[in-house]
XYZ file of C-alpha atoms in Angstrom:
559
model
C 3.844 -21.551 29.934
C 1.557 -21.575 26.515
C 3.319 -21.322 23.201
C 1.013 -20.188 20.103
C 2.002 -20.376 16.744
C 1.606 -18.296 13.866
C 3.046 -15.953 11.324
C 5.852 -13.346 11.490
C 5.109 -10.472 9.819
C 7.090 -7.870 11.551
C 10.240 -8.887 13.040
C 11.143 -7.784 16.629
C 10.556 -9.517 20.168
C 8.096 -7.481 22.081
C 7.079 -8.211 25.909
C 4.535 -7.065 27.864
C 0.585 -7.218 28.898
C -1.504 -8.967 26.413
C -4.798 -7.229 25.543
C -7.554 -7.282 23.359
C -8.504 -4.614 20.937
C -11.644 -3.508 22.202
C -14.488 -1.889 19.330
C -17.218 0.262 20.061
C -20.904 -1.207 20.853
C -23.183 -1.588 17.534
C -26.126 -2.245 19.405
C -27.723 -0.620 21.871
C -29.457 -1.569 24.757
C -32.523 0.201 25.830
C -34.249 -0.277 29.071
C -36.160 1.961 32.075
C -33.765 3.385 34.824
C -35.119 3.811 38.389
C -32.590 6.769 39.622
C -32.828 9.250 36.998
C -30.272 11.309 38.329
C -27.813 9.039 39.056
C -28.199 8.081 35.397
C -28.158 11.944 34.135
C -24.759 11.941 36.232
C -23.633 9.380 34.257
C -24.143 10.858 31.154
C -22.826 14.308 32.547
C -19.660 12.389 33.271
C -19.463 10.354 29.748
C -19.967 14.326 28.036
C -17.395 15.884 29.845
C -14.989 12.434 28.877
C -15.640 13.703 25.140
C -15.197 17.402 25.872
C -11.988 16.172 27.046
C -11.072 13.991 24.195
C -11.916 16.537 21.565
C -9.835 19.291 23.073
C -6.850 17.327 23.082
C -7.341 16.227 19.510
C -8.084 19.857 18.630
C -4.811 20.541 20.266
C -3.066 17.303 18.760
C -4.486 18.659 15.180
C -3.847 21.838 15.516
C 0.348 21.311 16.138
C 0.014 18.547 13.121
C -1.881 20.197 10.648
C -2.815 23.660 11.328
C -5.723 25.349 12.932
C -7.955 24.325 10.062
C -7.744 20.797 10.860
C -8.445 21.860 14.630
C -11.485 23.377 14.097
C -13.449 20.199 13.470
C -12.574 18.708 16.876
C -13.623 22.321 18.204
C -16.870 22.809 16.575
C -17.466 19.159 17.692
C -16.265 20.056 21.349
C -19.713 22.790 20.984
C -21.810 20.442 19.706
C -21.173 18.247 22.747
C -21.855 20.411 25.295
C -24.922 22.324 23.238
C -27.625 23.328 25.870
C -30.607 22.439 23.252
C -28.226 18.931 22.489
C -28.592 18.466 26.529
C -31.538 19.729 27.617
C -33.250 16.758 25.158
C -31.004 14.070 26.140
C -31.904 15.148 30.073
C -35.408 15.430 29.103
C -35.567 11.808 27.456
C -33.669 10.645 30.609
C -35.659 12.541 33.397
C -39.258 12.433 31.941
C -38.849 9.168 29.756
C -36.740 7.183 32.248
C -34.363 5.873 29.265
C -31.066 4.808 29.823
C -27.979 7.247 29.131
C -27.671 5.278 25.423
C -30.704 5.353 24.542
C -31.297 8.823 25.476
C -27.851 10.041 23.082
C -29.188 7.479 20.176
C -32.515 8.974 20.059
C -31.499 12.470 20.209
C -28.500 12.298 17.755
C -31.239 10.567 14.970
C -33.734 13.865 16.152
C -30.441 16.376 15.782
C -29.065 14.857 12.498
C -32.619 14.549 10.692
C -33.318 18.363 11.776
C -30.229 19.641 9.988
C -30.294 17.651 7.051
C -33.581 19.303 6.917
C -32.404 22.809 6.699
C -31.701 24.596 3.324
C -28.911 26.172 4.521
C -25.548 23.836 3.527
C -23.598 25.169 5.928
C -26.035 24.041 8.415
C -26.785 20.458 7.141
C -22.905 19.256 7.849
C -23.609 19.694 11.643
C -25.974 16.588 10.838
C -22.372 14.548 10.677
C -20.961 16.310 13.718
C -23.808 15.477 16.167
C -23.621 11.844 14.680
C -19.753 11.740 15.266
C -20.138 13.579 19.166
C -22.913 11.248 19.700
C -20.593 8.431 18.843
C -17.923 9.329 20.827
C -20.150 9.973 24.486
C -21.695 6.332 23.439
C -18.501 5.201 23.398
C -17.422 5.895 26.659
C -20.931 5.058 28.063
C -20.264 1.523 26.750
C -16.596 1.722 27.974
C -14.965 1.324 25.252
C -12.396 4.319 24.415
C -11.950 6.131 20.543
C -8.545 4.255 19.207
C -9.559 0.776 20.996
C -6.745 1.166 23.596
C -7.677 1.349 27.620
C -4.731 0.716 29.072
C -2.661 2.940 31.344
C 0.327 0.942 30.273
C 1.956 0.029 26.642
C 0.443 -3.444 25.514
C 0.724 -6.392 23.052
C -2.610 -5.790 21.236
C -4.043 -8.436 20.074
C -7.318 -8.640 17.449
C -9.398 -10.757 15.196
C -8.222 -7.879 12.134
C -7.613 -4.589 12.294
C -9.287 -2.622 9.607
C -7.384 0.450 8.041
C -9.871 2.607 9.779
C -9.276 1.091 13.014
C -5.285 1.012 12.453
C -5.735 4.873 11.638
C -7.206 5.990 15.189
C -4.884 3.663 17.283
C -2.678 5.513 19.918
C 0.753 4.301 18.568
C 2.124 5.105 22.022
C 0.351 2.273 23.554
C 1.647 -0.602 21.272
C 4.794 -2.815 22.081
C 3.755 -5.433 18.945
C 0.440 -6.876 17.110
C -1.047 -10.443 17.323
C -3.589 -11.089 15.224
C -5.733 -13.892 14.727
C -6.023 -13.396 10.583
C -4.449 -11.592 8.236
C -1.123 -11.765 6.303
C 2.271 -10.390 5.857
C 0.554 -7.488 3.384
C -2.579 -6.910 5.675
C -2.490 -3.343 6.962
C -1.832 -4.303 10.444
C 1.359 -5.741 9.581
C 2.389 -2.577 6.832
C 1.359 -0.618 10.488
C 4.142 -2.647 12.289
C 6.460 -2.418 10.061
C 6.158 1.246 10.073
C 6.142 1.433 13.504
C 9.340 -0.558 13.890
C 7.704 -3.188 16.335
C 7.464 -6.907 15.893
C 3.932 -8.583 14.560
C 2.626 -11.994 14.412
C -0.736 -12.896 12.176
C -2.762 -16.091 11.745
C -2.789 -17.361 15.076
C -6.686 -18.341 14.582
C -8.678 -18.716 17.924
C -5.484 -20.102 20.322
C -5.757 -16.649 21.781
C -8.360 -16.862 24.396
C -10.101 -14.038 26.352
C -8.900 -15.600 29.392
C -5.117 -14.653 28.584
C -5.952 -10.880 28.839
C -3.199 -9.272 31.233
C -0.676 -12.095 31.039
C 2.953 -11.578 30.575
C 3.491 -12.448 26.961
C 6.184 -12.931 24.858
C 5.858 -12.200 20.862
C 9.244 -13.448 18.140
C 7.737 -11.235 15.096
C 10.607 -13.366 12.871
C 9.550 -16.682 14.069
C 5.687 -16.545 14.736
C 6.011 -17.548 18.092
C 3.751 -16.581 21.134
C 4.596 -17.308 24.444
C 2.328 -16.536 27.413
C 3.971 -16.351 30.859
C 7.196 -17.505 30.120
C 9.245 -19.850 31.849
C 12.652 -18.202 32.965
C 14.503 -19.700 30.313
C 12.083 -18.893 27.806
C 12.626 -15.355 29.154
C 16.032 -14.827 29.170
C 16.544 -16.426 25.588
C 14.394 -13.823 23.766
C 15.378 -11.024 25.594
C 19.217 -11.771 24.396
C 17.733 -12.323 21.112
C 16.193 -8.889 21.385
C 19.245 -7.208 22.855
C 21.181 -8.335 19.652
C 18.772 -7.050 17.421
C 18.960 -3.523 19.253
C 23.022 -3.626 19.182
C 22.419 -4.563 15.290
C 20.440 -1.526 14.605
C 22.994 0.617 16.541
C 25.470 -0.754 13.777
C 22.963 0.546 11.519
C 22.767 3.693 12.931
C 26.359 4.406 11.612
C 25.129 4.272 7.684
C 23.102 7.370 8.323
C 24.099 10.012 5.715
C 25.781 7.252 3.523
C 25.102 7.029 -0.185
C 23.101 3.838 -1.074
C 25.528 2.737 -3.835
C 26.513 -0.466 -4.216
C 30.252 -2.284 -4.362
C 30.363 -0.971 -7.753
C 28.965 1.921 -8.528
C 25.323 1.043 -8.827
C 23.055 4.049 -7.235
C 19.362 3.507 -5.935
C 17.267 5.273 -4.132
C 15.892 4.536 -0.696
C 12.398 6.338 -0.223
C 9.247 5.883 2.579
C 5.977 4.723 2.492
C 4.206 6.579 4.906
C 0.343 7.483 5.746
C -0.102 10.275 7.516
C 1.766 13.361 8.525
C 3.151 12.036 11.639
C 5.143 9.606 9.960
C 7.569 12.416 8.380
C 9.579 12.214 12.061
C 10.226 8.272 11.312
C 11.285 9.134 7.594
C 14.014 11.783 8.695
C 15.006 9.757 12.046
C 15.899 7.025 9.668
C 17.362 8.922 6.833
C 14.709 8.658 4.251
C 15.871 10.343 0.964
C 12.594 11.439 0.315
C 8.688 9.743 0.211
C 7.813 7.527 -2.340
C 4.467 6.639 -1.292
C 2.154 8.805 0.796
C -1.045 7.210 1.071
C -3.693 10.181 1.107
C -6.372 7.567 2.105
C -5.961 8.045 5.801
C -7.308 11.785 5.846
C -10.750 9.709 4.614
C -10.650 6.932 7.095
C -10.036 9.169 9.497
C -12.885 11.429 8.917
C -16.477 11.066 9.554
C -17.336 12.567 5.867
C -15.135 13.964 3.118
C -12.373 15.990 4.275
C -12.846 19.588 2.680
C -10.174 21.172 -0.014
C -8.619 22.740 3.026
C -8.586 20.241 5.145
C -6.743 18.321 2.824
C -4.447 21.014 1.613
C -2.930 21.704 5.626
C -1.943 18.023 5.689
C -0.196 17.550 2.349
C 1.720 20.909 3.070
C 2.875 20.019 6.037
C 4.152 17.159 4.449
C 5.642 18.755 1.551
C 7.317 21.682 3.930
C 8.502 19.258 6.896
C 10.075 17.194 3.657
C 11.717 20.629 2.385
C 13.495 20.078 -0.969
C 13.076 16.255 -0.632
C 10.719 14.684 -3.210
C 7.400 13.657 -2.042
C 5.036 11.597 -3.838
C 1.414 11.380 -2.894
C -0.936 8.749 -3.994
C -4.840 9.911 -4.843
C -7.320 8.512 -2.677
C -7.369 4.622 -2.836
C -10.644 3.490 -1.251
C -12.543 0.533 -1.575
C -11.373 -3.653 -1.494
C -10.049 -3.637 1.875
C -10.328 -0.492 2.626
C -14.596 1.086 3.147
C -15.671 3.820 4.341
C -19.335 4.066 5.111
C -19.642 7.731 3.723
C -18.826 6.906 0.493
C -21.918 4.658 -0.097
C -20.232 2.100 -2.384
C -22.199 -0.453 -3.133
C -21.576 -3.784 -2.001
C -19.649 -6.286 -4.088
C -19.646 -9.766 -4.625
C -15.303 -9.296 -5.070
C -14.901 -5.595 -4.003
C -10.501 -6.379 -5.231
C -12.199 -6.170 -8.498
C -14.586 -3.990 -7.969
C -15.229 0.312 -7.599
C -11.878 1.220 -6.169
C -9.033 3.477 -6.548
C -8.623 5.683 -9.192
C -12.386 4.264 -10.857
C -14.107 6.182 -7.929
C -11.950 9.362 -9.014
C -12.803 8.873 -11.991
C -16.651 8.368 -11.906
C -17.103 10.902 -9.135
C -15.297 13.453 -10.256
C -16.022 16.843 -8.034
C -14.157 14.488 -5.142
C -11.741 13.906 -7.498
C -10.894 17.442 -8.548
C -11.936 18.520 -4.425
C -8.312 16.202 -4.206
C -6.165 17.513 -6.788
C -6.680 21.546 -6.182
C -5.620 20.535 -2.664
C -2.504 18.577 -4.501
C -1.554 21.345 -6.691
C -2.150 24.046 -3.793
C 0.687 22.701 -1.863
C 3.185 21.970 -4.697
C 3.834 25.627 -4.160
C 5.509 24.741 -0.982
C 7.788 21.404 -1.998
C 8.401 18.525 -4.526
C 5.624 17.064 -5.287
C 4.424 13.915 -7.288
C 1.352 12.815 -7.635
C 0.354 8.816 -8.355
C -2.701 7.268 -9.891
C -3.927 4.039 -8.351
C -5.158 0.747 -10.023
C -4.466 2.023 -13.319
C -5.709 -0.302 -16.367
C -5.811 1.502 -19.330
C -3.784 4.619 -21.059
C -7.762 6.188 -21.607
C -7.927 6.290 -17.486
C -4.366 8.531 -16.921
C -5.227 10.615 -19.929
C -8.735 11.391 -18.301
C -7.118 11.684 -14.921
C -4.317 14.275 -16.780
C -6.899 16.223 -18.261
C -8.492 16.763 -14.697
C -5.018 18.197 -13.361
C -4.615 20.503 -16.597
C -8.355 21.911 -15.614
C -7.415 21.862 -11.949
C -4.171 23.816 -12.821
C -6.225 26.462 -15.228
C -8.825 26.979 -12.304
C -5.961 27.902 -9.570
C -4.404 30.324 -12.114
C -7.184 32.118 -12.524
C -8.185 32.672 -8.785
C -4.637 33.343 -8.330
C -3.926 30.658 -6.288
C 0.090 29.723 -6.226
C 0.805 26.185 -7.464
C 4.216 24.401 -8.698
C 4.829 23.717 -12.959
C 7.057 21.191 -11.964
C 4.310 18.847 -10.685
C 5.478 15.037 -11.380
C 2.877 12.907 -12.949
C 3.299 8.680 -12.076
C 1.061 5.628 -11.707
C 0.808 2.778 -10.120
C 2.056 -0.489 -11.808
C -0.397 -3.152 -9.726
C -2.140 -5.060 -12.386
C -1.493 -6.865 -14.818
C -2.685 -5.250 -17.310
C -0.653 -1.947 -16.424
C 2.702 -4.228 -16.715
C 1.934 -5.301 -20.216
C 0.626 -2.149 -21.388
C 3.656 -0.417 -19.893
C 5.505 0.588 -22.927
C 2.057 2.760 -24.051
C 1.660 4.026 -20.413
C 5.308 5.459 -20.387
C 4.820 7.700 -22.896
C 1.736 9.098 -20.715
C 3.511 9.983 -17.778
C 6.943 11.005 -16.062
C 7.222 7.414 -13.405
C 6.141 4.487 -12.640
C 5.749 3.024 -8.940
C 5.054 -0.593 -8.738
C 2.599 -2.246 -6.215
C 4.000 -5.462 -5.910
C 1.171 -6.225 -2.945
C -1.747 -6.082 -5.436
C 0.046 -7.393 -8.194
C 1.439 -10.481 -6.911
C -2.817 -10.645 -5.984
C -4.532 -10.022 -9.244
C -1.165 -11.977 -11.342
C -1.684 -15.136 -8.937
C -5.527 -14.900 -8.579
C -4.662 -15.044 -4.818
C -6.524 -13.073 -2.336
C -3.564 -11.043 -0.279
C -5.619 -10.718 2.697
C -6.152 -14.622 2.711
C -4.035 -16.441 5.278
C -5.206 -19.802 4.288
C -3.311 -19.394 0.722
C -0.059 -19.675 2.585
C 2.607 -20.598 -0.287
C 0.098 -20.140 -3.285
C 0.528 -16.084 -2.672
C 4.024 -16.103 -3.521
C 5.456 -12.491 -4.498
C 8.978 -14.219 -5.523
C 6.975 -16.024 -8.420
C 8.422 -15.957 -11.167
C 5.098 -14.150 -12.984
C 5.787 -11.546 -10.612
C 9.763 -11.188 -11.280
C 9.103 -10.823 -15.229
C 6.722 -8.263 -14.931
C 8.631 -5.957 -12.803
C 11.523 -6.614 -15.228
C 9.537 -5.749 -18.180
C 7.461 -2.322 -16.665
C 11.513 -1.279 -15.842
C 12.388 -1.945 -19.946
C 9.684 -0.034 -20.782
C 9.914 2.631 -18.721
C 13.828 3.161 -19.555
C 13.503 3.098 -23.306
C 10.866 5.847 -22.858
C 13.327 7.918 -20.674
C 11.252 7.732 -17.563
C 12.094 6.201 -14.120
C 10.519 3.532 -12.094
C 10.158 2.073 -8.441
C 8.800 -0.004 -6.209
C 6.488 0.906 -3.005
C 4.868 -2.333 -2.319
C 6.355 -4.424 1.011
C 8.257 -6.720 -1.440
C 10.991 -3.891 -2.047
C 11.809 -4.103 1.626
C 12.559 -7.920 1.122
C 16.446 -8.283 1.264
C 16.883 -11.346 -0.291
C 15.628 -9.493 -3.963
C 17.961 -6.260 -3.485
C 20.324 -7.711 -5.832
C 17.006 -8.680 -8.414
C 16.085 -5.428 -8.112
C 19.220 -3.632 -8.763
C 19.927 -6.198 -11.703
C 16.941 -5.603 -13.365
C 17.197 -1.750 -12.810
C 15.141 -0.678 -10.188
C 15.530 3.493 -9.740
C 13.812 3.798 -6.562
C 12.932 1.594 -3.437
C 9.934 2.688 -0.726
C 9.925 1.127 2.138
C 8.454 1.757 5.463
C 10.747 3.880 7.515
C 12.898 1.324 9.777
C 13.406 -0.642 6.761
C 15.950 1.941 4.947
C 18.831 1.492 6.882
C 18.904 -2.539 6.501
C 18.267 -1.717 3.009
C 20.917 0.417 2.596
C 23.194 -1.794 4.093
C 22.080 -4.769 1.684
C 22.891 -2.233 -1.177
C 26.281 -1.504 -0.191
C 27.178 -4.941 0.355
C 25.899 -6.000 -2.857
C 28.529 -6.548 -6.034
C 25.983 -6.287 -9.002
C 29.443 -7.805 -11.730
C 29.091 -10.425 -10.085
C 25.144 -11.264 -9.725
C 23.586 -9.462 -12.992
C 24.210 -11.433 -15.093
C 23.197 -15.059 -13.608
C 19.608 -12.620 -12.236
C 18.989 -12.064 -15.781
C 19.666 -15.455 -17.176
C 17.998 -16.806 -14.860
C 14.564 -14.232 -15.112
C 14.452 -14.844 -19.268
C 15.354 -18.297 -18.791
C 14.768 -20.929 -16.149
C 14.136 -19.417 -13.249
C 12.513 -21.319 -10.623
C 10.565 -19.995 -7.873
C 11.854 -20.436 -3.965
């Protein structure tokens, strides 16, 4: 038996096969084959593979997000089996004597360069589909399969990091709990498992060895710990341990359709935080009262280039309509920090937290900007919609942003195009200097929606993604505390309301803070609303408010 240490971020036991996450080849190797046909089978077989991947995406898309978001994986299912796209990959392979890799890299540069070539737009975008189809037949040349899972059987995945990209594609099917070897508690592998509902350790550092691949293993996502192939004791105790945490959640189960009020009289609501359309099942399995955070990025890191007007506008109706009269709020694109995408072309940055993100990308580029927002507006016409600017700084940046909706909103009306008046306008409270400025900002717009992830970051000057900081990145600082409690002054004495969608307002030991200070509205990723709930209606806010408050404008010490 090996034990392994690290951080819970997730909590849960999870057992099952360890196995590494598993990314596509960079490089490729190029060398002379002696049986060219055996080697032209092989690439035969590695095409039909990604036929057979992309129709079951198209399929996968098209019950998800309409036939509009299906025709990419179709057009890309004709690009792959293009006689011109084969006939030079067979020719390079047959005549040339290249490897199968090679032979795909070669011809995907001569494809892509010939339609960027052409004058006809329409015609230049296949350049990023033979790239993308090229990708994916590499990909299973090299053995390596699109979402980074090969296993016939569910898995504890383990990884160096998981970037959001990477998280986006995984099959969610295959995943009984995350080990990582960095990261932290607000690293998007652990938001994923805490979504998900499974248990996640980080910062185990190199203990994990390749070696350990296939071994029984044993993850605690409260404790940190990770045992591989546990003794029988071992066994036994954390399977009882997860037994009680499954009778625990039937308990929960019973608060479904209860108001979260608490002992006396204090109302909140409990919202989601999801990122994609999928995730609308989890919110209404666990009685979500609506979504307070959809984060639009994942229709970008899930793309190979920008997702079109349409594209865009399938996904956030189906959100909006599966939702029906429940609100919805949608955040614009937040790319950049943590999260790149190669299309965008950012440039790189010496501190990329500081750098071109969020809403500054809308803002300087804005045709993808307004692209975004007539796909926002288009489906208000079929729910409740609000719509949240990121990484706001400055009242000049929302009124900018607000202008761009009023022109967006003119445009539709004049081609006719159905939208919704009642269009909710919010921000996100993640800096600094949107806390302090928050009594100018909340005359600008109808909520606030606090990002208590990035602003514990940029109010400690500690890097959230850094594991190393341990107790330095503290989001119960007292900083922290003060600032939420002044952005909720502000925003009541201008008559508008205010919540929180960062992971800290799934943190049950500050329910009672938060209803103290005034909180409207809690997000949380889906499993957390019904332990949330239940910490609200246990809560007695005569009894607590009073010593919170005292103890936020006065002495309050940090835990």
């Amino acid at each position: 038996m090996i034990t392994i240490q690290g951080k819970g971020v997730s909590s849960g036991v999870g057992i099952g096969p360890l196995y590494f996450y598993h990314r596509a080849k960079t490089t490729i190797t190029r060398y002379q084959v002696e049986d060219v046909d055996a080697e032209w089978h092989r690439f035969k077989g590695a095409q039909t593979a990604a036929i057979e991947q992309l129709g079951e995406l198209a399929e996968k898309a098209r019950a998800e997000a309409g036939d509009e978001a299906a025709m990419l994986f179709e057009t890309h299912q004709m690009m792959a089996e293009d006689l011109d796209y084969e006939e030079a990959i067979e020719g390079l392979i047959k005549e040339n004597k290249s490897n199968a890799e090679a032979a795909v890299t070669d011809v995907a540069v001569q494809f892509a360069q010939m339609f960027e070539s052409m004058d006809d737009s329409y015609m230049q975008a296949r350049a990023a589909d033979v790239k993308d189809v090229s990708r994916r037949i590499l990909s299973i040349l090299n053995g390596t399969v699109e979402g980074g899972i090969a296993s016939e059987v569910p898995v504890l995945l383990a990884a160096d990091d998981l970037a959001p990209s990477e998280t986006v594609q995984l099959d969610k099917t295959k995943i009984l709990g995350f080990i990582t070897a960095g990261g932290s508690g607000s690293s998007h592998t652990a938001i994923l498992a805490r979504t998900m509902g499974i248990p996640a350790i980080v910062g185990v550092g190199d203990a994990l060895k390749p070696e350990y691949e296939g071994r029984q293993v044993i993850i605690d996502g409260a404790t940190g710990n990770v045992v591989i192939d546990p003794d029988d004791m071992t066994r036994d105790r954390l399977l009882k341990k997860r037994e009680e945490q499954l009778r625990l959640q039937r308990l929960l189960e019973s608060l479904k359709g209860q108001p979260n009020i608490t002992k006396d009289g204090k109302s909140i609501r409990i919202y989601c935080n999801i990122g994609s359309p999928e995730d609308v099942h989890a919110v209404q399995v666990n009685d979500g009262g609506g979504i307070g955070l959809f984060r639009s990025e994942f229709l970008y890191l899930n793309c190979d280039d920008y997702p079109t007007e349409d594209q865009q506008f399938e996904a956030y109706k189906q959100v909006l309509s599966d939702m029906e009269d429940k609100e919805v709020i949608i955040r614009t694109c937040d790319i950049g920090a943590d999260k790149q995408i190669g299309y965008f072309n950012l440039p790189k940055e010496d501190n990329p937290a500081m750098g071109m993100r969020a809403l500054r990308i809308s803002l300087t580029r804005p045709d993808f900007f307004r692209t975004q927002l007539r796909a926002l507006f288009r489906a208000s016409a079929f729910g409740k919609l609000g719509i949240m600017f990121p990484m706001v700084t400055s009242v000049w940046e929302v009124r900018e942003a607000k202008k761009l909706c009023e022109e967006v909103k003119r445009e539709l009306k004049a081609e006719g195009i159905p939208y919704s008046e009642d269009v909710q306008i919010g921000i996100m409270i993640e800096t600094p200097a949107a806390a302090i400025m928050s009594d100018r900002l909340a005359k600008e717009v109808d909520f606030f929606s606090c990002g208590t992830n990035d602003l514990t970051q940029y109010t400690l000057a500690c890097d959230r993604q850094n594991n190393d900081l341990g107790r330095f990145y503290d989001p119960h600082h007292p900083a922290v505390l003060r600032l939420l409690q002044m952005v909720v002054e502000n925003a009541h004495k201008n008559g508008i309301w205010v919540g929180i969608c960062g992971e800290l307002g799934a943190d049950l030991t500050l329910t009672e803070t938060f209803l103290a200070i005034g909180i409207d509205e809690l997000s949380v990723s889906p499993r957390a609303v019904l332990p949330l709930r239940n910490a609200v209606r246990m809560t007695d806010t005569r009894e607590s408010s009073a010593r919170i408050l005292d103890a936020l404008n006065n002495e309050y010490q940090a835990t």
